[in-house]
Coordinates of C-alpha atoms and ligand atoms in Angstrom, one line a residue:
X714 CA 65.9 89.5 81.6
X715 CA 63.5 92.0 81.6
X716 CA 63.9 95.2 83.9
X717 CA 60.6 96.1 84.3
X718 CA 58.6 97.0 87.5
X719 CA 55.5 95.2 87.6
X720 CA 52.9 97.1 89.4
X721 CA 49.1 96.2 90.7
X722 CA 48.2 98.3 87.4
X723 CA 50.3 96.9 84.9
X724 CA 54.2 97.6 84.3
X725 CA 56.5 100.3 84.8
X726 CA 59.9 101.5 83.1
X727 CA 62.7 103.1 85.1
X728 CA 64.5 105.7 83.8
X729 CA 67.7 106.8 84.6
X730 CA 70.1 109.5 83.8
X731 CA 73.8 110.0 85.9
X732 CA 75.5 113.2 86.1
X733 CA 79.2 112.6 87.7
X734 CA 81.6 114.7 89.3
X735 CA 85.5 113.9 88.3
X736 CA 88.0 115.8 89.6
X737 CA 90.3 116.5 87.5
X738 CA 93.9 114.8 88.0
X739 CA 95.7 117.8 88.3
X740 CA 98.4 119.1 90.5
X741 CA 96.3 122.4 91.2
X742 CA 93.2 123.9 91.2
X743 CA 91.2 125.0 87.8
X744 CA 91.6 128.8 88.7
X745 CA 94.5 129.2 91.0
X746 CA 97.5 127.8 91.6
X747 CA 96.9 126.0 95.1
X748 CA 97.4 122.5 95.8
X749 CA 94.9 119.8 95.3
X750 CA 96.1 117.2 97.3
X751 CA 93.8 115.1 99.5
X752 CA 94.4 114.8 102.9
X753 CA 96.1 118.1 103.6
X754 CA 95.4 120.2 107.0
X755 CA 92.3 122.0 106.5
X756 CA 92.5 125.6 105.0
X757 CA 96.2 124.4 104.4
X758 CA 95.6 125.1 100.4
X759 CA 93.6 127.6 99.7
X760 CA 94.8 130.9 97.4
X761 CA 92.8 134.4 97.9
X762 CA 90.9 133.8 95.0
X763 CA 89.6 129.9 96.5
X764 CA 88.8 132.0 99.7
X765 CA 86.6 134.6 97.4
X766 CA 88.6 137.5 98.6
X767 CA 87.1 140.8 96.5
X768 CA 89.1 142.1 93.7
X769 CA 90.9 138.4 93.0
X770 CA 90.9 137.4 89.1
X771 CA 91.1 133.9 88.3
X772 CA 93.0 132.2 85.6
X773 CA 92.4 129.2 83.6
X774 CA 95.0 126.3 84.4
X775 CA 95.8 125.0 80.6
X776 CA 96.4 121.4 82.3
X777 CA 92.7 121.2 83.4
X778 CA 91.3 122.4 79.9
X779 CA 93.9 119.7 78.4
X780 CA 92.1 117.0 80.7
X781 CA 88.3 117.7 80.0
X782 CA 89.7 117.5 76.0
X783 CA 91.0 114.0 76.6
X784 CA 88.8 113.1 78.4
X785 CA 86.0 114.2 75.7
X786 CA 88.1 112.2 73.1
X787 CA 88.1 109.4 75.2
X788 CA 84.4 109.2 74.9
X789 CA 84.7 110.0 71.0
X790 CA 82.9 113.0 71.9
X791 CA 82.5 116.5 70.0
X792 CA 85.2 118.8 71.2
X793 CA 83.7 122.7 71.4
X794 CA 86.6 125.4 70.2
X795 CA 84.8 127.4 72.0
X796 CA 83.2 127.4 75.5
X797 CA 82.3 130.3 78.3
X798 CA 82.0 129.8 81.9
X799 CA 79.6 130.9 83.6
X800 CA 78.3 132.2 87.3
X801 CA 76.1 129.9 89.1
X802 CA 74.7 131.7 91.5
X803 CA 74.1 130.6 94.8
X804 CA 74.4 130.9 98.6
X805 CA 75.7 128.7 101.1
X806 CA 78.4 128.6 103.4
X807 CA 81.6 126.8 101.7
X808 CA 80.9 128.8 98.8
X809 CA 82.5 132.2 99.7
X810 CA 82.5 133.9 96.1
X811 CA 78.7 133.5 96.5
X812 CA 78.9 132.0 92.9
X813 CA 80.1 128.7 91.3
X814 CA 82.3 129.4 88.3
X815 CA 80.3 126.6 86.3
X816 CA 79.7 126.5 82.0
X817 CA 75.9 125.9 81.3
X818 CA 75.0 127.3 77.5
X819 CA 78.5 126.6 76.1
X820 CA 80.1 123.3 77.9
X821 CA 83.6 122.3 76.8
X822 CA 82.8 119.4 75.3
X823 CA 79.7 117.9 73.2
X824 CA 77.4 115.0 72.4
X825 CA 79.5 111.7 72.8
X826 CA 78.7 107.8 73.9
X827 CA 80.1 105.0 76.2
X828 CA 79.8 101.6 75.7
X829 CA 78.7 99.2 78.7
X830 CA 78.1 95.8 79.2
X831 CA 75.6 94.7 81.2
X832 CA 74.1 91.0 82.0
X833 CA 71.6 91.9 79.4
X834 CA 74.3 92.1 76.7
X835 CA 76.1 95.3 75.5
X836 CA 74.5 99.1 75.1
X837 CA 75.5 102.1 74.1
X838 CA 75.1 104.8 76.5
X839 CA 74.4 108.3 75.3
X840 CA 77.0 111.3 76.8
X841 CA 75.2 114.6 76.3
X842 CA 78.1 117.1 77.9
X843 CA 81.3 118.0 79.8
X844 CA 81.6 121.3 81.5
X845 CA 84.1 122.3 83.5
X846 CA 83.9 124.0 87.0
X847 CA 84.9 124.9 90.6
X848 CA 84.1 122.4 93.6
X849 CA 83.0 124.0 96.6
X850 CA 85.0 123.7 99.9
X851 CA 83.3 121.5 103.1
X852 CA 81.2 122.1 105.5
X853 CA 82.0 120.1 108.6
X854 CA 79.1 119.8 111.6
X855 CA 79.8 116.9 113.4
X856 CA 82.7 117.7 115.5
X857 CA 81.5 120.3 117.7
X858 CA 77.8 120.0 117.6
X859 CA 77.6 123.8 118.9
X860 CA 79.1 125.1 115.4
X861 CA 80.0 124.2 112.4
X862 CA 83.8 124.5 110.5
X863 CA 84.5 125.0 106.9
X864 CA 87.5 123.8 105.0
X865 CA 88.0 125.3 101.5
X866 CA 90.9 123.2 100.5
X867 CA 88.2 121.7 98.1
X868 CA 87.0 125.1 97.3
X869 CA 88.4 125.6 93.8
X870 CA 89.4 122.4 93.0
X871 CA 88.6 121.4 89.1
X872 CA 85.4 119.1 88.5
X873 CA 84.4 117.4 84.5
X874 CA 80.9 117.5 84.9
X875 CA 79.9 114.0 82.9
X876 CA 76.0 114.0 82.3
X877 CA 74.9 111.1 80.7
X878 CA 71.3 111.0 78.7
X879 CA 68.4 109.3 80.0
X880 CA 69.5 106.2 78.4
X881 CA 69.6 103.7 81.4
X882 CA 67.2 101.3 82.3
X883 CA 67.7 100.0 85.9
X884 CA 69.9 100.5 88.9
X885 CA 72.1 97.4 87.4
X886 CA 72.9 99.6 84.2
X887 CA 73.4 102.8 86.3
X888 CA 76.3 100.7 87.8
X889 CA 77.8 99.2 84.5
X890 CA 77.6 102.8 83.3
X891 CA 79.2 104.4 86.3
X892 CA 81.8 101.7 86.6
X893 CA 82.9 101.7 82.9
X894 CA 83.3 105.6 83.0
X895 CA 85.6 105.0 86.1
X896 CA 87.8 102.6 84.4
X897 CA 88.1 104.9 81.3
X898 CA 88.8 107.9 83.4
X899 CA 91.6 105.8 84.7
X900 CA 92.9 104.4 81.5
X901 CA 92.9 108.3 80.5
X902 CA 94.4 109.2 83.6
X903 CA 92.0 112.3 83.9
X904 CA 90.6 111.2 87.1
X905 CA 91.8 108.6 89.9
X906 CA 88.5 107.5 90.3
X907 CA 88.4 107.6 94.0
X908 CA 85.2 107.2 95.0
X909 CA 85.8 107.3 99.0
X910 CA 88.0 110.4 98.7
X911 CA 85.2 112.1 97.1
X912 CA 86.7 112.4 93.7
X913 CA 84.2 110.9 91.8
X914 CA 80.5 111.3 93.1
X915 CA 77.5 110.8 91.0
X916 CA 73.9 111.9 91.3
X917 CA 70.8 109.7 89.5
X918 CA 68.1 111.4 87.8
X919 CA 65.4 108.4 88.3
X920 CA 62.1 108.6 86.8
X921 CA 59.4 105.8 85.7
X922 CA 57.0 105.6 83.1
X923 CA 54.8 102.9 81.4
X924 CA 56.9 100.9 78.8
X925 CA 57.8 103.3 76.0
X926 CA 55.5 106.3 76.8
X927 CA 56.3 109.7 77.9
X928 CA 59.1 110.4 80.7
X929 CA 57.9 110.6 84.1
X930 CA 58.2 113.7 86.7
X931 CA 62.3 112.8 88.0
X932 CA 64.1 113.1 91.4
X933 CA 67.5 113.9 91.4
X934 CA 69.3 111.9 94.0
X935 CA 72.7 113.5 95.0
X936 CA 76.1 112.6 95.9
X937 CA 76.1 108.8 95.2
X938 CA 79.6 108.5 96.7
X939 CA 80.0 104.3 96.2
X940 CA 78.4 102.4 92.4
X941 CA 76.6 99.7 95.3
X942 CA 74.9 102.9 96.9
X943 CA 73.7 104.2 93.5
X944 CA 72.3 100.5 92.4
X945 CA 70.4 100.5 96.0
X946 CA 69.3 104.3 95.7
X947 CA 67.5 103.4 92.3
X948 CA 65.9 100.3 93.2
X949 CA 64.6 102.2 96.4
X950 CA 63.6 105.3 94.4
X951 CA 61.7 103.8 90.9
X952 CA 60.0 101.4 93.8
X953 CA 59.0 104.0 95.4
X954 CA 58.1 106.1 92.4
X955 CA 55.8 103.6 91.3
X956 CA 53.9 103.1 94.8
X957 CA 53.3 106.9 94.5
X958 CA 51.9 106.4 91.2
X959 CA 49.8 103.4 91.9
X960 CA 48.2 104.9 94.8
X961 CA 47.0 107.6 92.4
X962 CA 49.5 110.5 93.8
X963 CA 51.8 112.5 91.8
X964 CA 55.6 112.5 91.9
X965 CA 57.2 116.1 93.1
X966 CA 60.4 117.1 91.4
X967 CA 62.4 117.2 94.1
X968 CA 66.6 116.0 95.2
X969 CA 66.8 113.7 97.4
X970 CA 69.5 112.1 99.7
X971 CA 70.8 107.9 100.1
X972 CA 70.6 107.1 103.6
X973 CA 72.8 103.6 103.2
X974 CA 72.3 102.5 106.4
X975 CA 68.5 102.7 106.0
X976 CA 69.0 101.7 102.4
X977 CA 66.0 104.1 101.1
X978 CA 65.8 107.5 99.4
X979 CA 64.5 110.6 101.3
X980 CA 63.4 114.2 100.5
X981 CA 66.2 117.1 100.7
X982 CA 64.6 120.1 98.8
X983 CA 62.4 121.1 96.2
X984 CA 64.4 120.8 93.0
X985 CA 65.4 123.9 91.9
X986 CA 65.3 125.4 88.1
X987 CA 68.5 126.4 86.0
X988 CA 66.6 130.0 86.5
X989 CA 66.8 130.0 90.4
X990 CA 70.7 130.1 89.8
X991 CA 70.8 132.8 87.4
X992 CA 73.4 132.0 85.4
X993 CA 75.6 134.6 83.2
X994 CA 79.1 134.9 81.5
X995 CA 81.5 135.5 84.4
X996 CA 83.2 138.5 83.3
X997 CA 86.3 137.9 84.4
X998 CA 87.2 135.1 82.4
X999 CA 87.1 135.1 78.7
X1000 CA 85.3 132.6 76.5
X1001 CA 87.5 129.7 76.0
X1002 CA 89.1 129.3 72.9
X1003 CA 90.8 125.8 72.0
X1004 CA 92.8 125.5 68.4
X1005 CA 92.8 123.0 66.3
X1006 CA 96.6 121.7 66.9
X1007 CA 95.9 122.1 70.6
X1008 CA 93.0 119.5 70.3
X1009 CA 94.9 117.4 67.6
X1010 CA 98.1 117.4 70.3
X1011 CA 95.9 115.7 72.8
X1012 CA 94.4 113.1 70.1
X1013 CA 97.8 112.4 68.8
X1014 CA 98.6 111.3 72.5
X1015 CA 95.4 109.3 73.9
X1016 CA 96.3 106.2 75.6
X1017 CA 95.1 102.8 74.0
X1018 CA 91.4 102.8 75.6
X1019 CA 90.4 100.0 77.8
X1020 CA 88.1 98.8 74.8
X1021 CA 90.8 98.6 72.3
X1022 CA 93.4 96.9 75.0
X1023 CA 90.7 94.4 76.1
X1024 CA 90.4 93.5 72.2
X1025 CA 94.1 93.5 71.4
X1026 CA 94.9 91.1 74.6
X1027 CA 92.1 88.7 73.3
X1028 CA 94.1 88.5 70.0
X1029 CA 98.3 89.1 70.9
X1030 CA 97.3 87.1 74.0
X1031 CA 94.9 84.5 73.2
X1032 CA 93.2 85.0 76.6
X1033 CA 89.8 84.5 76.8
X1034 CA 87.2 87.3 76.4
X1035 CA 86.2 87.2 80.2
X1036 CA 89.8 87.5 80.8
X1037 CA 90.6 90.5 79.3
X1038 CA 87.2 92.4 80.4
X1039 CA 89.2 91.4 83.7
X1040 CA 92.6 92.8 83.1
X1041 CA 91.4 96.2 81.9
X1042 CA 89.3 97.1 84.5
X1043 CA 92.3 98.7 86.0
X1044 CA 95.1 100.5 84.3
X1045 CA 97.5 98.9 87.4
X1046 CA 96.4 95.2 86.4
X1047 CA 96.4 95.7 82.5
X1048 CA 100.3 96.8 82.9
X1049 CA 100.7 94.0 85.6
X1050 CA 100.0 91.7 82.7
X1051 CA 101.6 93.1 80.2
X1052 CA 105.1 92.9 82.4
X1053 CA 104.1 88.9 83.7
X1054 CA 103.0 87.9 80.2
X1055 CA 106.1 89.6 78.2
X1056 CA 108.0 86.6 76.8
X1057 CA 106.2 84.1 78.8
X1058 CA 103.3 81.9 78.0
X1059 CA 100.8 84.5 78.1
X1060 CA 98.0 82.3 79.4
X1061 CA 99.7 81.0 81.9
X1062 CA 100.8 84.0 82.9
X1063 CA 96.6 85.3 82.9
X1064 CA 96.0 82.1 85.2
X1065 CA 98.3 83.1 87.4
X1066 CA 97.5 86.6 87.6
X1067 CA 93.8 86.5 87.8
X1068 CA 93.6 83.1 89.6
X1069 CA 96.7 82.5 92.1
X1070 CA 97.5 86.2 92.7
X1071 CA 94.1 87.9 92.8
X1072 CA 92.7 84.8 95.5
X1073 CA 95.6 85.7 97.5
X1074 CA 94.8 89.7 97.3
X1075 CA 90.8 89.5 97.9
X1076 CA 91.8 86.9 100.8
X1077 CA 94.4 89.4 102.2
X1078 CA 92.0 92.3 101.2
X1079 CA 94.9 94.5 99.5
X1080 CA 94.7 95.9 96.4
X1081 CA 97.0 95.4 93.4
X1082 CA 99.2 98.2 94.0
X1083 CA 100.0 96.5 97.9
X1084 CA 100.8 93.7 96.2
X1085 CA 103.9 91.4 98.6
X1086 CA 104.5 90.0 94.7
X1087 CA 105.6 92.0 91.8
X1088 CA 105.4 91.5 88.0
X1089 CA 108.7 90.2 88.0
X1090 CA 108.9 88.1 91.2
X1091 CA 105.6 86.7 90.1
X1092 CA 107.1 85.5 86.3
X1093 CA 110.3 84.4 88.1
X1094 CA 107.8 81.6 89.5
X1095 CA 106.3 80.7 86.2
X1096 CA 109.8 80.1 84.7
X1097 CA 110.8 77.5 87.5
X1098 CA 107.9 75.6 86.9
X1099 CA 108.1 76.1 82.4
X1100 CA 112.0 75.3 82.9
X1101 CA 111.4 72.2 85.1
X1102 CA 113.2 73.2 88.1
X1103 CA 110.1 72.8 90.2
X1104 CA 106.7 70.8 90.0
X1105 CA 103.3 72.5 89.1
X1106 CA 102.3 71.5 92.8
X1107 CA 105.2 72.4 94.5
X1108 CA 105.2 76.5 92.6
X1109 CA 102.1 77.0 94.7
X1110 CA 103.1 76.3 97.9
X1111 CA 106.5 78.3 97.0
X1112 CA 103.9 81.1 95.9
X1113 CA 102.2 80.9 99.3
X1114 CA 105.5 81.3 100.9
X1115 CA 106.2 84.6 98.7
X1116 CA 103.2 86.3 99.3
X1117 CA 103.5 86.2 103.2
X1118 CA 107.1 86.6 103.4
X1119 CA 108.3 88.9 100.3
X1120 CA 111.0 86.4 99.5
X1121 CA 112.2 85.7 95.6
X1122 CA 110.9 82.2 94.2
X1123 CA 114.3 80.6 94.2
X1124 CA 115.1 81.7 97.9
X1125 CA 112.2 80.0 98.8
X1126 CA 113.2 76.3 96.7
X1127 CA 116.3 76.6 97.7
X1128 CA 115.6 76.9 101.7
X1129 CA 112.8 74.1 100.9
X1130 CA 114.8 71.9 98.8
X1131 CA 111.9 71.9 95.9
X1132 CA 113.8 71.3 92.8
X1133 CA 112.5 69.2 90.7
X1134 CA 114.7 65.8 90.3
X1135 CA 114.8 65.5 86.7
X1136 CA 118.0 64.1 86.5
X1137 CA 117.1 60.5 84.3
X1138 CA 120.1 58.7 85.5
X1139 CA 118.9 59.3 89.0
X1140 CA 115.3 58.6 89.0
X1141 CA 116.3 55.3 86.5
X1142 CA 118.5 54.0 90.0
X1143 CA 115.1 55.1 92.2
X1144 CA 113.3 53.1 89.9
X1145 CA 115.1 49.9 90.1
X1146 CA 115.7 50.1 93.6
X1147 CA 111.1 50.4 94.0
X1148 CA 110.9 47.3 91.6
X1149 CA 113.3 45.6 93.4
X1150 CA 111.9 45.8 96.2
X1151 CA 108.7 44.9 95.3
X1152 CA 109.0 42.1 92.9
X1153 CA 105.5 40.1 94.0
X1154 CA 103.9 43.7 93.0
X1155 CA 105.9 43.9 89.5
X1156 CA 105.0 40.3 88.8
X1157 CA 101.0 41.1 89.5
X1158 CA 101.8 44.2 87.1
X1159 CA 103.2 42.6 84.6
X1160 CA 100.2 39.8 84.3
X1161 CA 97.8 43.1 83.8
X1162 CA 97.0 44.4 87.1
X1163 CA 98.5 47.9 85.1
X1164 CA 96.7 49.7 87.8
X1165 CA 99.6 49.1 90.1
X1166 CA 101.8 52.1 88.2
X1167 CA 100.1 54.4 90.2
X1168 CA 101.5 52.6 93.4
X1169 CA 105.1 52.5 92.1
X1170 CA 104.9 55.9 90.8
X1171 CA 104.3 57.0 94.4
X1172 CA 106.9 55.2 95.8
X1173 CA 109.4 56.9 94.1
X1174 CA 108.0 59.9 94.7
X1175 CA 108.1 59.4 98.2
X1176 CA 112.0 58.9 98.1
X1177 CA 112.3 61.6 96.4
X1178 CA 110.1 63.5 98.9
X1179 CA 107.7 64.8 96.2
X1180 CA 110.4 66.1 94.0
X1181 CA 110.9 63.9 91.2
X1182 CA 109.7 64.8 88.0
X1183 CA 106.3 62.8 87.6
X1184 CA 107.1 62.7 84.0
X1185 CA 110.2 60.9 83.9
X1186 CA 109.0 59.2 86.7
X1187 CA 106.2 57.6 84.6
X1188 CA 108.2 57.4 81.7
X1189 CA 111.2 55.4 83.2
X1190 CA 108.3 53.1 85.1
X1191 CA 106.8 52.3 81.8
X1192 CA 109.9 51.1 80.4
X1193 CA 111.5 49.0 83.0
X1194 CA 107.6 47.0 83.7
X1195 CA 107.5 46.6 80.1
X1196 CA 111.2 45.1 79.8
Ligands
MN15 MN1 77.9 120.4 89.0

């Protein structure tokens, strides 16, 4: 498929480059000790030195550091021993130390890659950097349209700075890409990945070119804050892009802001230059000096990546490669499985989980977490129907029951009388009693209308109210016609 743009004058590449925002799981923030928990009262967590008060000093929380390394290692990227933070300097109003303590010559970590796949097949994605810095707090107008309020519980709060390399090649990769990060950043439990809380927002670099040439003038579209918004802003923008181009103009450098209820792209400000922020060593923080055990501590104890657990559940499991792309893109529904399948028939246990449970959740719109069944309620289930005590059919209706009321499998058979006859003496005397019954239809059976099982097969199953076992049923049938 290709992802070209053809023009009136021929066709056109997009380009694309992503530069995300994580905040760093962390109980506080990367230079003071207050809070960072969402949803506090505004201004409810802010120290002197979030609030820029003169003459505070800020020091480096060692958890933070710890997180951009892992996460760096999680995207087999270079890990610098050293790195320097820097001053971004810049006015507005929810920055009150006037600067953003930022890293721009020195980032913490280096040159790494991420693997995505895409309908096109698999790529490698090109990570150029990790720094490390301060969010700003938030500006809020829309309250009071006569003035506008600032909360800085934000202000100070740790951000990994992911930028990616121009590598992508359409708003469908930009999503893989951004996606795929998302999950890792989970799996690494560096980031929550909360794209409505605002903890992970990503701005596009999107430029076009002809086929292979030379890279086009880019705009920088900002705070992406869903992956369907930053597909739709770079479809908009490299279409636009190109009518620029085709009507002879030139593109202006420039950021520009998503409207998603208009679905298009539109101008913010002129793009500023690094220079317009002029950046130096802030100097009241050292340069950043990791040693090697420290970085070797956090290697030693990197979680299995969602990669290597996707390949592993392919082979322990035997699930299908689909399957497992499905279980890891959550860290919640990888350990899900991993509890269901434990000393079950793993892929029965996948079916269930991906097919009975997840059609229940999407119809109920709840995520995993909200789940009415658990792991263990949920294999309780698959070992009535693997034992024999109820039918295939019957486990789910009983699952229906259990995801609306709460209630333990067996409750539910019990109150429902569900379990599976599969006593042979029984059924045998259920049998007989059918044949009886019917003898013109045994006689037509037995000079080869065979199709007629099928009819005493239901009778008995109607006795038995649907609860007989269908196998012994048939088996017991089989015999008694043949005799
Ligand atoms: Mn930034």
């Amino acid at each position: 498929m290709s992802t070209l743009i053809s023009g009136s004058t021929g066709d056109w590449e997009v380009v694309v480059g992503l530069e995300v925002h994580a905040q760093v799981r962390s109980e506080s923030k990367l230079f003071s000790g207050a809070s960072t928990r969402f949803g506090a009262e505004p201004n409810s967590q802010v120290s002197l030195v979030d609030a820029g008060m003169p003459g505070m000093l800020p020091v480096i929380n060692r958890e933070c550091v710890r997180q951009a390394v892992k996460t760096g290692l999680g995207l087999g990227a270079k890990i610098n021993r050293v790195s320097v933070f820097d001053r971004k300097n810049y006015f507005y109003p929810d920055l009150p130390q006037g600067y953003q303590i930022s890293q721009y010559t020195r980032p913490i970590v280096g040159e790494g890659s991420l693997r995505i796949v895409t309908a096109d097949g698999e790529r490698v994605v090109g990570i150029e950097r990790i720094h490390l810095e301060q969010d700003a707090g938030k500006s809020m107008h829309d309250q009071d349209p006569s003035r506008s309020l600032i909360d800085l519980n934000r202000s100070g709060v740790a951000l990994m700075e992911i930028v990616s390399r121009p590598d992508l090649r359409s708003g469908a990769e930009a999503a893989a890409c951004l996606r795929t990060l998302r999950t890792l950043l989970r799996f690494l439990g560096t980031c929550d990945g909360n794209m409505q809380e605002g903890s992970l927002r990503c701005d596009a670099n999107v430029s076009v070119r002809r086929p292979g040439g030379e890279l086009g003038t880019r705009c920088e579209i900002k705070n992406l804050n869903s992956i369907r918004f930053l597909q739709q802003a770079i479809e908009y923008e490299a279409v636009r892009q190109v009518e620029v181009l085709e009507d002879g103009g030139a593109i202006i450098q420039e950021t520009r802001l998503f409207d998603a209820d208009r679905g298009e792209t539109r101008s913010m400000r002129s793009k500023e230059d690094a220079h317009d922020y002029r950046y130096f060593p802030d100097p009241d923080l050292l340069p950043l000096e990791l040693s090697e055990d420290f970085i070797a501590g956090i290697a030693a104890s990197l979680p299995e990546s969602p990669d290597a657990r996707r390949n592993r559940f392919v082979a322990q499991y035997g699930i299908g490669e689909a399957e497992a792309d499905f279980l890891v893109t959550e860290p919640e529904i990888a350990e899900f499985y991993e509890a269901l399948a434990d000393g079950r028939d793993a892929r029965l246990a996948a079916n269930w989980l991906t097919t009975e449970l997840f059609g229940a959740l999407n119809r109920a719109g709840l995520s995993l977490s909200k789940s009415p069944v658990d792991a263990g309620a949920l294999g309780e289930l698959i070992d009535l129907v693997a034992d024999g005590t109820i039918s295939g059919r019957s486990a789910k209706d009983v699952f229906a029951e259990m995801f609306e009321t709460g209630q333990a499998a067996e409750t539910i058979v019990d109150a429902r009388g569900l379990r599976q006859l599969s006593d042979g003496a029984a059924i045998a005397a259920l049998v007989d009693a059918v044949l009886a019954e019917h003898g013109d239809k045994v006689a037509e059976y037995r000079s080869g209308k065979v199709k007629l099982l099928g009819f005493f097969v239901g009778q008995v199953m109607k006795q038995t109210r649907g609860t007989a076992n269908p196998q012994l049923v048939n088996e017991i049938l089989r015999g008694r016609l043949a005799g």
